[in-house]
Amino acid sequence: MAKLGNTDLDVRGINLGGNVFGWTADEEQSFAVLDAYTAAGGNFIDTADLYSQGGSETIIGDWLTKRGRRDDVVIATKTGMWEQRKGLSAANIAAAAEDSLRRLRTDHIDLYYAHIDDPDTPVEETMRAFDALVRAGKVRYVAASNYSAERLSEALSISDREGLAKYVALQPHYNLVERDYEQDLAPAVEREGLTILPYFSLAKGFLAGKYRSKDDLGDSPRAARASSYLDERGERVLAALDEVAAARGVSVAAVSLAWLFAQPTVTAPIASARSVEQLNDLLPAADLALTTEEVDALTAASVS
């Protein structure tokens, strides 16, 4: 159990990604993953209106209702990136939130993200729109994803100045082979006291050890994107992961996620699974405390 930043949200385990629900996992497969995840003690589910064009939220909402689990889980969703609800204007945020609430079949969203920064909308307008949702009880906390350090700091400053609901978390692209976050965003996050929930935590499957050569790529929807990591550095990282995984008796994916759990300000990396078998490879990560030597070895292997 961990407190999500400076909130009263208690979360357990990995942050289960819902991006595959309605895409590579149909409703039956999605329900099986959600059942297994919560049975193992997990309680933090991440989705977005963009995922499967609302289909992910719909599947999660149906599962919450049929299983009677709404009070047991923390639900995070996002808006601003989907073409049908693009941008962070006040009108769009209000409409998108209502759409998400309807699909999720709930009266509140625990953590509501700006999915991507909107340079065409004044930041104050965006923060006032989020604040209105919090004051109405439709959203408990707000967060940001895909923001620059400068824009994140601006949003936080405006919230402080105007007394508005403030971003409590950031969802950045961060993993062993994508470490740009550490340059500008990490100092801003630490300075502002935020927590982070990294996405693409397994680098589209590469850090699960799924793709070790061009022959492994097949026709998976993510394979082409994962292929960019098949280079000398990627091989070093996989070798280091293999060594730790073998010593600990866990999957390469679990070690990859455990490295993220060990990083400053990380509360719960986001990882998705389209089957219970894939999920079972991920679950040990939350209880896998890497040694300083193991963390250092993985970090050194991932240096460009």
mmCIF file of C-alpha atoms in Angstrom, residues 82-201:
data_model
loop_
_atom_site.group_PDB
_atom_site.id
_atom_site.type_symbol
_atom_site.label_atom_id
_atom_site.label_comp_id
_atom_site.label_asym_id
_atom_site.label_seq_id
_atom_site.Cartn_x
_atom_site.Cartn_y
_atom_site.Cartn_z
ATOM 1 C CA TRP A 82 -8.644 12.072 -28.547
ATOM 2 C CA GLU A 83 -9.647 13.745 -31.796
ATOM 3 C CA GLN A 84 -13.324 13.725 -30.778
ATOM 4 C CA ARG A 85 -12.504 15.540 -27.526
ATOM 5 C CA LYS A 86 -9.267 17.278 -28.415
ATOM 6 C CA GLY A 87 -7.741 20.049 -26.346
ATOM 7 C CA LEU A 88 -8.008 21.428 -22.828
ATOM 8 C CA SER A 89 -10.541 24.203 -23.211
ATOM 9 C CA ALA A 90 -13.055 24.610 -20.389
ATOM 10 C CA ALA A 91 -15.919 23.449 -22.588
ATOM 11 C CA ASN A 92 -14.066 20.368 -23.781
ATOM 12 C CA ILE A 93 -12.913 19.319 -20.312
ATOM 13 C CA ALA A 94 -16.446 19.620 -18.920
ATOM 14 C CA ALA A 95 -17.952 17.615 -21.789
ATOM 15 C CA ALA A 96 -15.190 15.007 -21.791
ATOM 16 C CA ALA A 97 -15.545 14.425 -18.061
ATOM 17 C CA GLU A 98 -19.264 13.782 -18.431
ATOM 18 C CA ASP A 99 -18.573 11.341 -21.261
ATOM 19 C CA SER A 100 -15.979 9.474 -19.197
ATOM 20 C CA LEU A 101 -18.230 9.329 -16.143
ATOM 21 C CA ARG A 102 -20.987 7.849 -18.287
ATOM 22 C CA ARG A 103 -18.721 5.231 -19.884
ATOM 23 C CA LEU A 104 -17.122 4.334 -16.545
ATOM 24 C CA ARG A 105 -20.590 4.154 -14.967
ATOM 25 C CA THR A 106 -19.487 6.093 -11.917
ATOM 26 C CA ASP A 107 -20.218 9.430 -10.272
ATOM 27 C CA HIS A 108 -16.578 10.393 -9.776
ATOM 28 C CA ILE A 109 -13.104 9.960 -11.233
ATOM 29 C CA ASP A 110 -10.331 9.522 -8.698
ATOM 30 C CA LEU A 111 -7.495 10.947 -10.817
ATOM 31 C CA TYR A 112 -8.239 12.955 -13.968
ATOM 32 C CA TYR A 113 -5.383 13.791 -16.328
ATOM 33 C CA ALA A 114 -4.708 16.353 -18.958
ATOM 34 C CA HIS A 115 -3.522 13.723 -21.455
ATOM 35 C CA ILE A 116 -1.346 16.178 -23.341
ATOM 36 C CA ASP A 117 -0.568 19.869 -23.040
ATOM 37 C CA ASP A 118 -2.707 22.229 -25.133
ATOM 38 C CA PRO A 119 -0.682 25.283 -26.195
ATOM 39 C CA ASP A 120 -3.762 26.860 -27.805
ATOM 40 C CA THR A 121 -5.695 27.153 -24.532
ATOM 41 C CA PRO A 122 -4.634 29.477 -21.705
ATOM 42 C CA VAL A 123 -3.310 27.429 -18.808
ATOM 43 C CA GLU A 124 -5.518 29.295 -16.350
ATOM 44 C CA GLU A 125 -8.640 28.321 -18.316
ATOM 45 C CA THR A 126 -7.607 24.670 -18.152
ATOM 46 C CA MET A 127 -6.907 24.761 -14.428
ATOM 47 C CA ARG A 128 -10.185 26.546 -13.676
ATOM 48 C CA ALA A 129 -12.049 23.868 -15.629
ATOM 49 C CA PHE A 130 -10.373 21.099 -13.653
ATOM 50 C CA ASP A 131 -11.009 22.993 -10.427
ATOM 51 C CA ALA A 132 -14.720 23.195 -11.244
ATOM 52 C CA LEU A 133 -14.860 19.402 -11.606
ATOM 53 C CA VAL A 134 -13.134 18.928 -8.241
ATOM 54 C CA ARG A 135 -15.454 21.384 -6.518
ATOM 55 C CA ALA A 136 -18.461 19.602 -8.043
ATOM 56 C CA GLY A 137 -17.255 16.280 -6.642
ATOM 57 C CA LYS A 138 -16.937 14.728 -10.089
ATOM 58 C CA VAL A 139 -13.139 14.468 -9.835
ATOM 59 C CA ARG A 140 -11.072 13.935 -6.699
ATOM 60 C CA TYR A 141 -7.624 14.938 -7.994
ATOM 61 C CA VAL A 142 -6.110 16.202 -11.230
ATOM 62 C CA ALA A 143 -2.839 15.323 -12.905
ATOM 63 C CA ALA A 144 -0.835 15.960 -16.062
ATOM 64 C CA SER A 145 0.728 13.864 -18.798
ATOM 65 C CA ASN A 146 3.054 14.822 -21.646
ATOM 66 C CA TYR A 147 3.897 18.257 -20.235
ATOM 67 C CA SER A 148 7.224 20.034 -20.459
ATOM 68 C CA ALA A 149 8.873 21.117 -17.222
ATOM 69 C CA GLU A 150 8.167 24.754 -18.060
ATOM 70 C CA ARG A 151 4.476 24.253 -18.761
ATOM 71 C CA LEU A 152 4.047 22.006 -15.735
ATOM 72 C CA SER A 153 5.580 24.635 -13.474
ATOM 73 C CA GLU A 154 3.364 27.308 -15.019
ATOM 74 C CA ALA A 155 0.223 25.278 -14.339
ATOM 75 C CA LEU A 156 1.247 24.632 -10.737
ATOM 76 C CA SER A 157 2.085 28.296 -10.191
ATOM 77 C CA ILE A 158 -1.300 29.418 -11.510
ATOM 78 C CA SER A 159 -3.104 26.937 -9.271
ATOM 79 C CA ASP A 160 -1.203 28.219 -6.250
ATOM 80 C CA ARG A 161 -1.828 31.866 -7.135
ATOM 81 C CA GLU A 162 -5.534 31.460 -7.862
ATOM 82 C CA GLY A 163 -6.348 28.867 -5.218
ATOM 83 C CA LEU A 164 -7.319 26.227 -7.772
ATOM 84 C CA ALA A 165 -7.082 22.441 -7.718
ATOM 85 C CA LYS A 166 -3.481 21.577 -8.433
ATOM 86 C CA TYR A 167 -1.848 18.776 -10.395
ATOM 87 C CA VAL A 168 -0.758 16.125 -7.899
ATOM 88 C CA ALA A 169 0.988 13.744 -10.292
ATOM 89 C CA LEU A 170 2.717 13.538 -13.641
ATOM 90 C CA GLN A 171 2.542 10.684 -16.120
ATOM 91 C CA PRO A 172 5.751 10.833 -18.188
ATOM 92 C CA HIS A 173 7.317 8.520 -20.771
ATOM 93 C CA TYR A 174 9.975 6.867 -18.621
ATOM 94 C CA ASN A 175 11.691 3.495 -18.476
ATOM 95 C CA LEU A 176 15.153 1.918 -18.609
ATOM 96 C CA VAL A 177 15.634 2.805 -22.279
ATOM 97 C CA GLU A 178 13.722 6.123 -22.276
ATOM 98 C CA ARG A 179 15.331 8.362 -19.673
ATOM 99 C CA ASP A 180 14.860 11.888 -21.018
ATOM 100 C CA TYR A 181 12.476 12.489 -18.107
ATOM 101 C CA GLU A 182 15.476 12.653 -15.788
ATOM 102 C CA GLN A 183 16.882 15.759 -17.473
ATOM 103 C CA ASP A 184 14.350 18.578 -16.993
ATOM 104 C CA LEU A 185 11.157 17.060 -15.677
ATOM 105 C CA ALA A 186 12.597 15.140 -12.721
ATOM 106 C CA PRO A 187 14.033 18.248 -11.025
ATOM 107 C CA ALA A 188 10.704 20.066 -11.515
ATOM 108 C CA VAL A 189 8.731 17.125 -10.119
ATOM 109 C CA GLU A 190 10.960 16.864 -7.046
ATOM 110 C CA ARG A 191 10.905 20.621 -6.502
ATOM 111 C CA GLU A 192 7.093 20.724 -6.698
ATOM 112 C CA GLY A 193 6.549 17.633 -4.560
ATOM 113 C CA LEU A 194 4.702 15.629 -7.202
ATOM 114 C CA THR A 195 4.625 11.893 -7.723
ATOM 115 C CA ILE A 196 5.050 10.188 -11.090
ATOM 116 C CA LEU A 197 3.305 7.267 -12.761
ATOM 117 C CA PRO A 198 5.424 6.375 -15.803
ATOM 118 C CA TYR A 199 3.789 5.127 -19.000
ATOM 119 C CA PHE A 200 5.354 2.774 -21.559
ATOM 120 C CA SER A 201 7.133 1.332 -18.532
#
